[in-house]
PDB file of C-alpha atoms in Angstrom:
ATOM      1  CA  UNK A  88    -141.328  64.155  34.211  1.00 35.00           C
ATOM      2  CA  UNK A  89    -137.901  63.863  35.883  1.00 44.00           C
ATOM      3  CA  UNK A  90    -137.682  61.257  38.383  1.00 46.00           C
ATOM      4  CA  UNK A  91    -137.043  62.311  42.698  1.00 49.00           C
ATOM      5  CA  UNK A  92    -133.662  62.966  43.012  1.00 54.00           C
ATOM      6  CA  UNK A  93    -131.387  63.027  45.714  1.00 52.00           C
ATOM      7  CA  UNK A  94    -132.129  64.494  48.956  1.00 50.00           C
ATOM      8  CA  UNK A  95    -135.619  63.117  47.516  1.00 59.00           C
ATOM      9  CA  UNK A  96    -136.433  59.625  48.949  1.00 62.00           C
ATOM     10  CA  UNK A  97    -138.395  57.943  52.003  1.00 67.00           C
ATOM     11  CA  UNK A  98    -137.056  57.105  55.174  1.00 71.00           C
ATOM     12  CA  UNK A  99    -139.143  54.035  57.028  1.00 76.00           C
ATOM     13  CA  UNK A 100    -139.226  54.415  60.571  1.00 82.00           C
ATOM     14  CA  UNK A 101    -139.842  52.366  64.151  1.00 80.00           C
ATOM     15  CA  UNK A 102    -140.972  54.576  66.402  1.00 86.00           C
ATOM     16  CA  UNK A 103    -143.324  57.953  66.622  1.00 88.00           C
ATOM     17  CA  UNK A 104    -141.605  60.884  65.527  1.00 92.00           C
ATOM     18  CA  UNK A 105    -142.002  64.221  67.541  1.00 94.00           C
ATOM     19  CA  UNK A 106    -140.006  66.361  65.394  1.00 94.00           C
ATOM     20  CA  UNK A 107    -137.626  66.249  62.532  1.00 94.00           C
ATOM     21  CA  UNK A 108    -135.144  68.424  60.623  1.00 93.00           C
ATOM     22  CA  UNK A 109    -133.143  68.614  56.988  1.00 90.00           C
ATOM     23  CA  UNK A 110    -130.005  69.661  56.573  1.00 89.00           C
ATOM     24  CA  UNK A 111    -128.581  69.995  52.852  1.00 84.00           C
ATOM     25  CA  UNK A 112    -125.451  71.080  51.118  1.00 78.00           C
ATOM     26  CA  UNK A 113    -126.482  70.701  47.163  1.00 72.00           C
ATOM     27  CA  UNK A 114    -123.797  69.410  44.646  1.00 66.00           C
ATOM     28  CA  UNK A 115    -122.031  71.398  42.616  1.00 63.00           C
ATOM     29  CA  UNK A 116    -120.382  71.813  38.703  1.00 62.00           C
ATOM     30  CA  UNK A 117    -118.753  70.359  37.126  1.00 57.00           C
ATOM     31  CA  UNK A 118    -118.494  66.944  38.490  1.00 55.00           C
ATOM     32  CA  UNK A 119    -122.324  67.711  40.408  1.00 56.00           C
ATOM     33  CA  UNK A 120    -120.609  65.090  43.146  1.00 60.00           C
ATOM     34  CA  UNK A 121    -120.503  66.099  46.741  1.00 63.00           C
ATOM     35  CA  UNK A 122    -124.036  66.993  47.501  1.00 75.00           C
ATOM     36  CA  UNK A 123    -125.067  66.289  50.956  1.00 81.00           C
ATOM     37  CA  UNK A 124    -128.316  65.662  52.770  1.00 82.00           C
ATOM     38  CA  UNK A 125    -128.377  64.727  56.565  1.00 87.00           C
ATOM     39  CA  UNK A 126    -132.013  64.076  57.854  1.00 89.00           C
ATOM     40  CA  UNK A 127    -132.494  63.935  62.013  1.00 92.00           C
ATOM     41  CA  UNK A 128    -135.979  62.691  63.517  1.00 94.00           C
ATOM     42  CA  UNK A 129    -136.467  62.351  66.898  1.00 93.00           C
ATOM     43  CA  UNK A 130    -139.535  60.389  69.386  1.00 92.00           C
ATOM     44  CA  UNK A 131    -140.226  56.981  70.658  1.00 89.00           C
ATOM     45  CA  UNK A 132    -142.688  54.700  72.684  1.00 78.00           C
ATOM     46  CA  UNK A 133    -142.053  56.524  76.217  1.00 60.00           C
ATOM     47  CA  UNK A 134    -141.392  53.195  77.679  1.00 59.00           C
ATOM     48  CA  UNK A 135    -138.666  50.212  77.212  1.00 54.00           C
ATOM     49  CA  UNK A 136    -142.218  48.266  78.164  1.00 59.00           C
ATOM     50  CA  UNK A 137    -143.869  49.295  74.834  1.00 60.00           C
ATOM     51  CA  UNK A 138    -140.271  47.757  72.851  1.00 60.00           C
ATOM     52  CA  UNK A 139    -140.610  50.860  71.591  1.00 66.00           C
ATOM     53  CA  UNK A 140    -137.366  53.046  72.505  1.00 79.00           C
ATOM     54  CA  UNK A 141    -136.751  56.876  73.071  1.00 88.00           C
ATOM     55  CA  UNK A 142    -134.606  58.110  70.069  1.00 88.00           C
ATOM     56  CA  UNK A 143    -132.240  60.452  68.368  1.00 90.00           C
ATOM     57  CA  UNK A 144    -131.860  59.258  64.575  1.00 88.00           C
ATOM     58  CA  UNK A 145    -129.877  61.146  61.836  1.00 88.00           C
ATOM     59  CA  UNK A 146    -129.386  59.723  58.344  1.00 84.00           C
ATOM     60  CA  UNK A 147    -126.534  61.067  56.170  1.00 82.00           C
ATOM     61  CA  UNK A 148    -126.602  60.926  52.942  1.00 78.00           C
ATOM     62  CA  UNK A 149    -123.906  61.645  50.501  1.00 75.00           C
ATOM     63  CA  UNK A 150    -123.180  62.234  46.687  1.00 70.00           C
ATOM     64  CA  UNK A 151    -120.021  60.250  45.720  1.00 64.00           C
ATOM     65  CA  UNK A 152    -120.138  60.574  42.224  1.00 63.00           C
ATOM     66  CA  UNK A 153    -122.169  62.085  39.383  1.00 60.00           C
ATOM     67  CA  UNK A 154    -125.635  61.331  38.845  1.00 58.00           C
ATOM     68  CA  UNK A 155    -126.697  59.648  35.566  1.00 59.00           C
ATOM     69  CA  UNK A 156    -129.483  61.496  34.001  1.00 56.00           C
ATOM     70  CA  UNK A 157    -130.914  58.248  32.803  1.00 57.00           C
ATOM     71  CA  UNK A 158    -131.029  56.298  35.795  1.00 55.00           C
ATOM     72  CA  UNK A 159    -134.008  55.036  37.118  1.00 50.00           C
ATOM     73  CA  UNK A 160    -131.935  55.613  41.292  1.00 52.00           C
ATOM     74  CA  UNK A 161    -129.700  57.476  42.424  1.00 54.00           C
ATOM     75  CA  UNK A 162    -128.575  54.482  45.002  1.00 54.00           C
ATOM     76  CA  UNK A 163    -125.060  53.660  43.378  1.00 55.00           C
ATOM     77  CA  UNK A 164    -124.040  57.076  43.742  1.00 60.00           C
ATOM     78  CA  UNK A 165    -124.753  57.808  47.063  1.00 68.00           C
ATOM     79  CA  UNK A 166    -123.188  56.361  50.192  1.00 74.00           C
ATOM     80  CA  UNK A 167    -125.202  56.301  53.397  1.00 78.00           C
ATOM     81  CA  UNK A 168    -124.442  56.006  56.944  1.00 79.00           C
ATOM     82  CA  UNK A 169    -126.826  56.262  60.038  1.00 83.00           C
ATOM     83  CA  UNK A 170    -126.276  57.167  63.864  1.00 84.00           C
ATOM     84  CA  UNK A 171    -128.873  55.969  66.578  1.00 86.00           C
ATOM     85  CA  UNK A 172    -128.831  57.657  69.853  1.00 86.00           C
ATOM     86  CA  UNK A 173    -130.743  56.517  73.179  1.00 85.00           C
ATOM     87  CA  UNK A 174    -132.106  59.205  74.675  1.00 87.00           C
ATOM     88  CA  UNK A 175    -133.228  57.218  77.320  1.00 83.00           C
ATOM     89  CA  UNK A 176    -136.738  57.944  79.479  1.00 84.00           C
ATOM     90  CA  UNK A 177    -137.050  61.390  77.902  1.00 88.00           C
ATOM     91  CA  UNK A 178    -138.486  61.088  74.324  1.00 90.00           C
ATOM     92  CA  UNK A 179    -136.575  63.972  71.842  1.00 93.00           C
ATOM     93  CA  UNK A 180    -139.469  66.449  70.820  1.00 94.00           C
ATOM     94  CA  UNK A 181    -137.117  69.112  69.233  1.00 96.00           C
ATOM     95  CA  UNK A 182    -134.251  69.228  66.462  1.00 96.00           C
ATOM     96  CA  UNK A 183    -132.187  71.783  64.970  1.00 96.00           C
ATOM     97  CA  UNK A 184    -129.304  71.712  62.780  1.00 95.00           C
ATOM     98  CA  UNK A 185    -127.099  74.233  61.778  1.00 92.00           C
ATOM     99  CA  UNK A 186    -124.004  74.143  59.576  1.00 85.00           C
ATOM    100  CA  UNK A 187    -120.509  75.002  62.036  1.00 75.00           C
ATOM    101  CA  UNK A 188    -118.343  77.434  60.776  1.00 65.00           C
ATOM    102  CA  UNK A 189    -114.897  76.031  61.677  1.00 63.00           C
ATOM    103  CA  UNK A 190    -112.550  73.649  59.913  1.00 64.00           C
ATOM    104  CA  UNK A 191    -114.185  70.340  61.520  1.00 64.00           C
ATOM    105  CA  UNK A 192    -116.647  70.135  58.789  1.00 71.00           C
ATOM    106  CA  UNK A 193    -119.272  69.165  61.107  1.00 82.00           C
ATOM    107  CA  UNK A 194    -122.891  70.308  61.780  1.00 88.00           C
ATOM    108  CA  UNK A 195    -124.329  71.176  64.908  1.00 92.00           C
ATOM    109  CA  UNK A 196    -127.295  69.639  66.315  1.00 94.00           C
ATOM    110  CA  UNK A 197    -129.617  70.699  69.074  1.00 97.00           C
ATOM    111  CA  UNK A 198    -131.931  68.402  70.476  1.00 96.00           C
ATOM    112  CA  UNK A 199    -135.054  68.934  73.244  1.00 96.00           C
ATOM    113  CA  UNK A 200    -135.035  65.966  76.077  1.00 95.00           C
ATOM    114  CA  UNK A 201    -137.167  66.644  78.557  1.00 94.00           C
ATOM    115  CA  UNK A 202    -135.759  69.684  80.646  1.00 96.00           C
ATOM    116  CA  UNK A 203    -132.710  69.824  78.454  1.00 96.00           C
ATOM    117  CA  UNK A 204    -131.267  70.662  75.551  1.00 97.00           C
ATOM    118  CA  UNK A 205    -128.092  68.960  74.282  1.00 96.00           C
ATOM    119  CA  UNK A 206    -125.763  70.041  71.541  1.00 96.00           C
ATOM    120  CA  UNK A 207    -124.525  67.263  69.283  1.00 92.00           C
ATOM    121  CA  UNK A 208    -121.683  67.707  66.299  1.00 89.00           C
ATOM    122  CA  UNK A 209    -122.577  65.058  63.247  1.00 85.00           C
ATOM    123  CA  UNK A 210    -119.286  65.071  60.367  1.00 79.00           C
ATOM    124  CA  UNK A 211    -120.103  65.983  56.812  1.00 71.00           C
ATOM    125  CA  UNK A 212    -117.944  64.083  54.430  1.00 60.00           C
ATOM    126  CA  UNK A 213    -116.163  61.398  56.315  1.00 53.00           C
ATOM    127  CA  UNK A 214    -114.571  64.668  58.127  1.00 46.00           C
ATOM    128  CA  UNK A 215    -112.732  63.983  61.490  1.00 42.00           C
ATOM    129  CA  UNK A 216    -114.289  64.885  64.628  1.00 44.00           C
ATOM    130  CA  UNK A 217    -113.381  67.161  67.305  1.00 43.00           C
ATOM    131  CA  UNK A 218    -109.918  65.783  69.312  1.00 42.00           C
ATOM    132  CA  UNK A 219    -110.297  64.579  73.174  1.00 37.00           C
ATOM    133  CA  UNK A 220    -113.861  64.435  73.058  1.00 41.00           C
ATOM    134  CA  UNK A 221    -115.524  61.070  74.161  1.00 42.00           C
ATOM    135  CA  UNK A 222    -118.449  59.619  72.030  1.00 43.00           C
ATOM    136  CA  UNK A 223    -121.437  60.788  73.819  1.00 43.00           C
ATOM    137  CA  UNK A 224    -122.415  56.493  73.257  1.00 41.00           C
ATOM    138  CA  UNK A 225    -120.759  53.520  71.849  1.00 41.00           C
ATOM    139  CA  UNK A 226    -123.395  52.375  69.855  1.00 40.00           C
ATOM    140  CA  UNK A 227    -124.104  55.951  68.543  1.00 40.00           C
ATOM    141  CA  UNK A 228    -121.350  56.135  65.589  1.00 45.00           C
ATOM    142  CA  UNK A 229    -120.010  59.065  64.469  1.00 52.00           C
ATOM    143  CA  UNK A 230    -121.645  61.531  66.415  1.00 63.00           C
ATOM    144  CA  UNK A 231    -120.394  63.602  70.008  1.00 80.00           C
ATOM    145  CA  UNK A 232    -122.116  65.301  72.965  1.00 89.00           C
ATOM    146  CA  UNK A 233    -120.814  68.253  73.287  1.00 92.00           C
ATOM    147  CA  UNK A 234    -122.697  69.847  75.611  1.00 94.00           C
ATOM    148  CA  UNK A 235    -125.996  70.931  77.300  1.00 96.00           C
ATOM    149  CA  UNK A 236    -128.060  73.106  79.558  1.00 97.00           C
ATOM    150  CA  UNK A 237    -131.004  72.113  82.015  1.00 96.00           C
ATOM    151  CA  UNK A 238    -133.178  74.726  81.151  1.00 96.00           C
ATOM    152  CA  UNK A 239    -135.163  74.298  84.558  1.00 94.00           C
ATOM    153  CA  UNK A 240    -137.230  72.138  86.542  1.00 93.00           C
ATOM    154  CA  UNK A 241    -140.372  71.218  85.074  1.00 92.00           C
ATOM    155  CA  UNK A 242    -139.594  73.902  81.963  1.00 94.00           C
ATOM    156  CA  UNK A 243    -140.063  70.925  79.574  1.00 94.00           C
ATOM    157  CA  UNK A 244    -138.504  71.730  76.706  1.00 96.00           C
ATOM    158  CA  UNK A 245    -140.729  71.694  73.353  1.00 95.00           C
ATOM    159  CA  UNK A 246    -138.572  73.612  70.703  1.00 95.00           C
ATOM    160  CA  UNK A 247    -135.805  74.916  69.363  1.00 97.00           C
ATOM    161  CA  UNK A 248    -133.850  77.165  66.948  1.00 96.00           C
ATOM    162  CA  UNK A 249    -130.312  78.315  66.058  1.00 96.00           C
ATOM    163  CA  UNK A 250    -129.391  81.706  65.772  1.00 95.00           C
ATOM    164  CA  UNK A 251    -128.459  82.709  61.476  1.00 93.00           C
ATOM    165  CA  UNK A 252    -124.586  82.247  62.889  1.00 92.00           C
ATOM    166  CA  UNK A 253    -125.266  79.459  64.804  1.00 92.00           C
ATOM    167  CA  UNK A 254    -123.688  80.840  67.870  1.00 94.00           C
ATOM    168  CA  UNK A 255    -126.745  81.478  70.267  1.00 96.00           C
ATOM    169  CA  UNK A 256    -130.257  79.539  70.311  1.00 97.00           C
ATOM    170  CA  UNK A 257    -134.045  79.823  71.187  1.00 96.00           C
ATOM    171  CA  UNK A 258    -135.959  77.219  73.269  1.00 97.00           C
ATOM    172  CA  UNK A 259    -139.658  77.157  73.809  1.00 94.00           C
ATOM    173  CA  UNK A 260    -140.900  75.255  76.775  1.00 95.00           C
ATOM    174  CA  UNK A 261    -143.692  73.660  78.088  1.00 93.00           C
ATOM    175  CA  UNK A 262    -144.150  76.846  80.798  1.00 91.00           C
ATOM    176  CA  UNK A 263    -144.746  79.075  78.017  1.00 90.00           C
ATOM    177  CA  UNK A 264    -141.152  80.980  78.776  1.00 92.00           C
ATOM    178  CA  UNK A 265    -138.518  81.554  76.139  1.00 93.00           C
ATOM    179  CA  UNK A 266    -135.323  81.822  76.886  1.00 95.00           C
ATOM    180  CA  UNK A 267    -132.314  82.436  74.842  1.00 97.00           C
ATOM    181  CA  UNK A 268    -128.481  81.116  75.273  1.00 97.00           C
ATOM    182  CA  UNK A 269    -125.378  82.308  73.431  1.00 98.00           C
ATOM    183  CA  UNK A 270    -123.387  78.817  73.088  1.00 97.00           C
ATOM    184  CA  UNK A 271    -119.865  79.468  73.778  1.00 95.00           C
ATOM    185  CA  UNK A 272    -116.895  76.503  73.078  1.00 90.00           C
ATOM    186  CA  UNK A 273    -113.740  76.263  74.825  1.00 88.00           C
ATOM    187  CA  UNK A 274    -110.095  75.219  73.096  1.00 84.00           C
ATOM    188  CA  UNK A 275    -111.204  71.514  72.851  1.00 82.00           C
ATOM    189  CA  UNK A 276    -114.836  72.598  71.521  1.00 82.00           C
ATOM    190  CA  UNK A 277    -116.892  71.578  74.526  1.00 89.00           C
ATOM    191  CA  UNK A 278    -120.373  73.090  74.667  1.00 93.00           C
ATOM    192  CA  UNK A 279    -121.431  75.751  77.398  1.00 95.00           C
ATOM    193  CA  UNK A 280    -124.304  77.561  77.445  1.00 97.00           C
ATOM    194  CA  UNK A 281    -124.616  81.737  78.903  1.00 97.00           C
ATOM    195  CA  UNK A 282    -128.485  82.885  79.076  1.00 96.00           C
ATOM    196  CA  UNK A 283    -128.881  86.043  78.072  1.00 96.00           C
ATOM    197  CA  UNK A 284    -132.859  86.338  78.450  1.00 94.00           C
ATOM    198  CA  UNK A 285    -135.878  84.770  79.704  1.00 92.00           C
ATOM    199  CA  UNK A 286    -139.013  85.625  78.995  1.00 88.00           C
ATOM    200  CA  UNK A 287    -142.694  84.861  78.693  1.00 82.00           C
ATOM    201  CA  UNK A 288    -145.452  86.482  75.716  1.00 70.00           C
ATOM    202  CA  UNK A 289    -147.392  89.068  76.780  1.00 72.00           C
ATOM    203  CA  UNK A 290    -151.030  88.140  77.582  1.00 71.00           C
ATOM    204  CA  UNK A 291    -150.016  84.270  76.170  1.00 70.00           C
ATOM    205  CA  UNK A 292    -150.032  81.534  79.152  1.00 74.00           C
ATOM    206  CA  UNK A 293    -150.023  78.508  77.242  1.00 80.00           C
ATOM    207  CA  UNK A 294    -147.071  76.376  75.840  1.00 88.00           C
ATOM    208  CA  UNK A 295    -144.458  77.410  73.731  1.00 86.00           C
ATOM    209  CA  UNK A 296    -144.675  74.804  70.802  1.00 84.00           C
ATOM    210  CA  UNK A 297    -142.293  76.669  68.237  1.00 83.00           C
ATOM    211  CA  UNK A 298    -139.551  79.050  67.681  1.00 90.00           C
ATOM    212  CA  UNK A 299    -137.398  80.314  64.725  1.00 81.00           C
TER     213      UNK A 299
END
């Protein structure tokens, strides 16, 4: 039987997770270098009392040469980097990536905090990031805010999706409304956010835990 391979492996954690999300671009002929896998998880302890901190992880994973079919790991041929983000009293309980169709060679990543959803880019490759753009935290590495939308008070968001060209989303909140945004990006590639509906299921009053 062939041994896991790459994205295959296990990622120990510190904290609950609320949600996760897997992002992969596979490797291809003839070198079969290149292949990428970038996992996010999101959650946390609630409380800096607990030691337990609210958190946005993503691990990036990528190919840098070709795999030996005989090797027992693919761990020499992949190079790994991580990016912690402090979400601070909210705890993350939604994640959604979605490849960006520009030259950055970036993905895009939503993420539920409470009320709000933000919109982070994450670089594929060792790819530069947007110009004129602070880091949305110093000790977050190579990742940038760039942009969100307070969905409304007491909405508490629980989910979230991109549309197929990653230019609108879906969030499902605690309220049991839906509402849906058309992200936009001005010249510098800062985040805003138009709604274009709202609405709640007919003859469903409860939470809205998922969307796609």
């Amino acid at each position: 039987m062939p041994i896991p391979r790459h994205p295959s492996r296990l990622e120990t954690v510190t904290f609950p997770v609320f949600a996760c999300c897997w992002y992969g671009k596979p490797s291809l002929p003839p070198t079969n270098a290149g292949g990428i896998s970038i996992l996010a998880y999101c959650g946390g302890g609630g409380s800096a009392k607990t030691g337990v901190f609210n958190t946005l992880a993503v691990v990036v994973k990528e190919q840098v040469s070709p795999v030996d079919p005989n090797a027992r790991s693919d761990d020499d041929v992949v190079a790994e980097r991580k990016i912690k983000i402090d979400t601070g009293v909210q705890i993350g309980v939604g994640v959604a990536m979605h490849r960006h169709h520009s030259n950055t060679g970036d993905v895009r990543m939503l993420v539920c905090v409470g009320d709000k959803v933000n919109l982070y880019a994450v670089p594929l490759e060792g790819s530069p990031l947007l110009e004129n753009l602070p880091e949305e935290d110093e000790d977050a590495g190579p990742s940038l805010l760039l942009g969100g939308v307070t969905v409304g008070e007491k909405y508490g968001c629980n989910a979230v999706a991109f549309s197929p060209l990653g230019d609108a989303m879906a969030v499902g909140c605690e309220n049991g409304q839906v509402i849906i945004y058309r992200i936009l990006h001005d010249e510098a590639g800062r985040a805003t956010f138009r709604k274009i509906v709202e609405a709640q299921g007919e003859g469903h009053d409860g939470a809205g835990s998922s969307v796609a």
